[in-house]
Amino acid sequence: MIGTFGSVIFLVRDFINLEDESRTTLSAYLLKPILGMFLAIAVFIVDILGHATISSASILQIRHETLYVLALAAGLLSEQTYAVVSSRAQMALRNMQERDAGQSAV
């Protein structure tokens, strides 16, 4: 939930920013909070694995404040992650279209 909150913070800032001419699409408003949630889960798993590797303490002794901050940071970084995923998806679609066009020409 905290990762989703971080994404929503970024989206609200983007929504009220009047200087930006390009508006965020509806799909971004739907997908970025979900992406922030998944990023927070990924950060949580990496933190648990790092704790298990580095420390001999119990998993119950992890500081919760650190997890909250990392989850919020993951949500705030969902904008950059969304841009990378979007560009990769567009590149893959272009490659598929070029390959399909090349096959239909043969």
PDB file of C-alpha atoms in Angstrom:
ATOM      1  CA  MET A   1       0.000   0.000   0.000  1.00  0.00           C
ATOM      2  CA  ILE A   2       2.847   2.380   0.709  1.00  0.00           C
ATOM      3  CA  GLY A   3       4.275   1.821  -2.792  1.00  0.00           C
ATOM      4  CA  THR A   4       0.871   2.676  -4.234  1.00  0.00           C
ATOM      5  CA  PHE A   5       0.773   5.780  -2.034  1.00  0.00           C
ATOM      6  CA  GLY A   6       4.157   6.871  -3.416  1.00  0.00           C
ATOM      7  CA  SER A   7       2.862   6.487  -6.971  1.00  0.00           C
ATOM      8  CA  VAL A   8      -0.281   8.445  -6.171  1.00  0.00           C
ATOM      9  CA  ILE A   9       1.829  11.253  -4.674  1.00  0.00           C
ATOM     10  CA  PHE A  10       3.754  11.486  -7.928  1.00  0.00           C
ATOM     11  CA  LEU A  11       0.553  11.392 -10.020  1.00  0.00           C
ATOM     12  CA  VAL A  12      -1.103  14.130  -7.955  1.00  0.00           C
ATOM     13  CA  ARG A  13       1.970  16.310  -8.372  1.00  0.00           C
ATOM     14  CA  ASP A  14       1.877  15.633 -12.107  1.00  0.00           C
ATOM     15  CA  PHE A  15      -1.855  16.407 -12.267  1.00  0.00           C
ATOM     16  CA  ILE A  16      -1.651  19.782 -10.527  1.00  0.00           C
ATOM     17  CA  ASN A  17       1.478  20.877 -12.400  1.00  0.00           C
ATOM     18  CA  LEU A  18       0.009  23.473 -14.751  1.00  0.00           C
ATOM     19  CA  GLU A  19       3.258  24.304 -16.544  1.00  0.00           C
ATOM     20  CA  ASP A  20       3.486  20.906 -18.207  1.00  0.00           C
ATOM     21  CA  GLU A  21       1.745  20.849 -21.592  1.00  0.00           C
ATOM     22  CA  SER A  22       1.646  17.065 -21.908  1.00  0.00           C
ATOM     23  CA  ARG A  23      -0.994  15.481 -19.724  1.00  0.00           C
ATOM     24  CA  THR A  24      -0.732  12.030 -18.226  1.00  0.00           C
ATOM     25  CA  THR A  25      -2.906   9.433 -19.933  1.00  0.00           C
ATOM     26  CA  LEU A  26      -5.661   7.494 -18.225  1.00  0.00           C
ATOM     27  CA  SER A  27      -3.714   4.248 -18.559  1.00  0.00           C
ATOM     28  CA  ALA A  28      -0.857   5.812 -16.600  1.00  0.00           C
ATOM     29  CA  TYR A  29      -3.257   6.694 -13.767  1.00  0.00           C
ATOM     30  CA  LEU A  30      -4.371   3.077 -13.670  1.00  0.00           C
ATOM     31  CA  LEU A  31      -1.024   1.350 -14.144  1.00  0.00           C
ATOM     32  CA  LYS A  32       1.413   3.481 -12.138  1.00  0.00           C
ATOM     33  CA  PRO A  33      -0.097   2.728  -8.700  1.00  0.00           C
ATOM     34  CA  ILE A  34      -0.116  -0.982  -9.528  1.00  0.00           C
ATOM     35  CA  LEU A  35       3.492  -0.720 -10.703  1.00  0.00           C
ATOM     36  CA  GLY A  36       4.393   1.121  -7.480  1.00  0.00           C
ATOM     37  CA  MET A  37       2.816  -1.672  -5.470  1.00  0.00           C
ATOM     38  CA  PHE A  38       4.799  -4.343  -7.333  1.00  0.00           C
ATOM     39  CA  LEU A  39       8.007  -2.328  -6.968  1.00  0.00           C
ATOM     40  CA  ALA A  40       7.424  -2.063  -3.220  1.00  0.00           C
ATOM     41  CA  ILE A  41       6.923  -5.828  -3.035  1.00  0.00           C
ATOM     42  CA  ALA A  42      10.146  -6.360  -4.991  1.00  0.00           C
ATOM     43  CA  VAL A  43      12.036  -4.008  -2.654  1.00  0.00           C
ATOM     44  CA  PHE A  44      10.565  -5.866   0.340  1.00  0.00           C
ATOM     45  CA  ILE A  45      11.762  -9.219  -1.034  1.00  0.00           C
ATOM     46  CA  VAL A  46      15.245  -7.847  -1.747  1.00  0.00           C
ATOM     47  CA  ASP A  47      15.383  -6.355   1.748  1.00  0.00           C
ATOM     48  CA  ILE A  48      14.368  -9.672   3.332  1.00  0.00           C
ATOM     49  CA  LEU A  49      16.944 -11.570   1.243  1.00  0.00           C
ATOM     50  CA  GLY A  50      19.629  -9.035   2.125  1.00  0.00           C
ATOM     51  CA  HIS A  51      18.763  -9.298   5.805  1.00  0.00           C
ATOM     52  CA  ALA A  52      18.880 -13.103   5.662  1.00  0.00           C
ATOM     53  CA  THR A  53      22.239 -13.031   3.862  1.00  0.00           C
ATOM     54  CA  ILE A  54      24.009 -10.391   5.950  1.00  0.00           C
ATOM     55  CA  SER A  55      22.568 -10.923   9.422  1.00  0.00           C
ATOM     56  CA  SER A  56      22.022 -13.932  11.610  1.00  0.00           C
ATOM     57  CA  ALA A  57      19.129 -12.240  13.419  1.00  0.00           C
ATOM     58  CA  SER A  58      15.532 -13.359  13.086  1.00  0.00           C
ATOM     59  CA  ILE A  59      13.417 -12.057  10.250  1.00  0.00           C
ATOM     60  CA  LEU A  60      11.105 -10.543  12.869  1.00  0.00           C
ATOM     61  CA  GLN A  61      13.882  -8.163  13.965  1.00  0.00           C
ATOM     62  CA  ILE A  62      13.856  -6.138  10.737  1.00  0.00           C
ATOM     63  CA  ARG A  63      13.166  -2.483  11.395  1.00  0.00           C
ATOM     64  CA  HIS A  64       9.754  -1.578  10.020  1.00  0.00           C
ATOM     65  CA  GLU A  65      10.641   2.075   9.465  1.00  0.00           C
ATOM     66  CA  THR A  66      13.269   1.112   6.909  1.00  0.00           C
ATOM     67  CA  LEU A  67      10.759  -1.006   5.020  1.00  0.00           C
ATOM     68  CA  TYR A  68       8.268   1.877   4.980  1.00  0.00           C
ATOM     69  CA  VAL A  69      10.840   4.299   3.581  1.00  0.00           C
ATOM     70  CA  LEU A  70      11.997   1.822   0.940  1.00  0.00           C
ATOM     71  CA  ALA A  71       8.406   1.084  -0.114  1.00  0.00           C
ATOM     72  CA  LEU A  72       7.625   4.794  -0.422  1.00  0.00           C
ATOM     73  CA  ALA A  73      10.797   5.330  -2.465  1.00  0.00           C
ATOM     74  CA  ALA A  74       9.804   2.451  -4.749  1.00  0.00           C
ATOM     75  CA  GLY A  75       6.419   4.065  -5.313  1.00  0.00           C
ATOM     76  CA  LEU A  76       7.993   7.422  -6.064  1.00  0.00           C
ATOM     77  CA  LEU A  77      10.338   5.776  -8.566  1.00  0.00           C
ATOM     78  CA  SER A  78       7.448   4.156 -10.416  1.00  0.00           C
ATOM     79  CA  GLU A  79       7.466   7.105 -12.866  1.00  0.00           C
ATOM     80  CA  GLN A  80      10.968   6.260 -14.075  1.00  0.00           C
ATOM     81  CA  THR A  81      10.177   2.549 -14.146  1.00  0.00           C
ATOM     82  CA  TYR A  82       6.986   3.225 -16.107  1.00  0.00           C
ATOM     83  CA  ALA A  83       8.968   5.219 -18.683  1.00  0.00           C
ATOM     84  CA  VAL A  84      11.504   2.398 -19.125  1.00  0.00           C
ATOM     85  CA  VAL A  85       8.818  -0.283 -19.416  1.00  0.00           C
ATOM     86  CA  SER A  86       6.825   1.847 -21.858  1.00  0.00           C
ATOM     87  CA  SER A  87       9.817   2.495 -24.128  1.00  0.00           C
ATOM     88  CA  ARG A  88      10.793  -1.187 -24.115  1.00  0.00           C
ATOM     89  CA  ALA A  89       7.231  -2.217 -24.965  1.00  0.00           C
ATOM     90  CA  GLN A  90       7.076   0.255 -27.845  1.00  0.00           C
ATOM     91  CA  MET A  91      10.424  -0.992 -29.154  1.00  0.00           C
ATOM     92  CA  ALA A  92       9.252  -4.610 -28.964  1.00  0.00           C
ATOM     93  CA  LEU A  93       6.016  -3.767 -30.792  1.00  0.00           C
ATOM     94  CA  ARG A  94       7.966  -1.945 -33.520  1.00  0.00           C
ATOM     95  CA  ASN A  95      10.268  -4.943 -33.928  1.00  0.00           C
ATOM     96  CA  MET A  96       7.286  -7.296 -34.178  1.00  0.00           C
ATOM     97  CA  GLN A  97       5.619  -5.084 -36.780  1.00  0.00           C
ATOM     98  CA  GLU A  98       8.824  -4.889 -38.834  1.00  0.00           C
ATOM     99  CA  ARG A  99       9.261  -8.657 -38.633  1.00  0.00           C
ATOM    100  CA  ASP A 100       5.629  -9.248 -39.652  1.00  0.00           C
ATOM    101  CA  ALA A 101       5.978  -6.794 -42.542  1.00  0.00           C
ATOM    102  CA  GLY A 102       9.139  -8.582 -43.695  1.00  0.00           C
ATOM    103  CA  GLN A 103       7.421 -11.977 -43.573  1.00  0.00           C
ATOM    104  CA  SER A 104       4.373 -10.787 -45.498  1.00  0.00           C
ATOM    105  CA  ALA A 105       6.614  -9.328 -48.220  1.00  0.00           C
ATOM    106  CA  VAL A 106       8.178 -12.771 -48.796  1.00  0.00           C
TER     107      VAL A 106
END
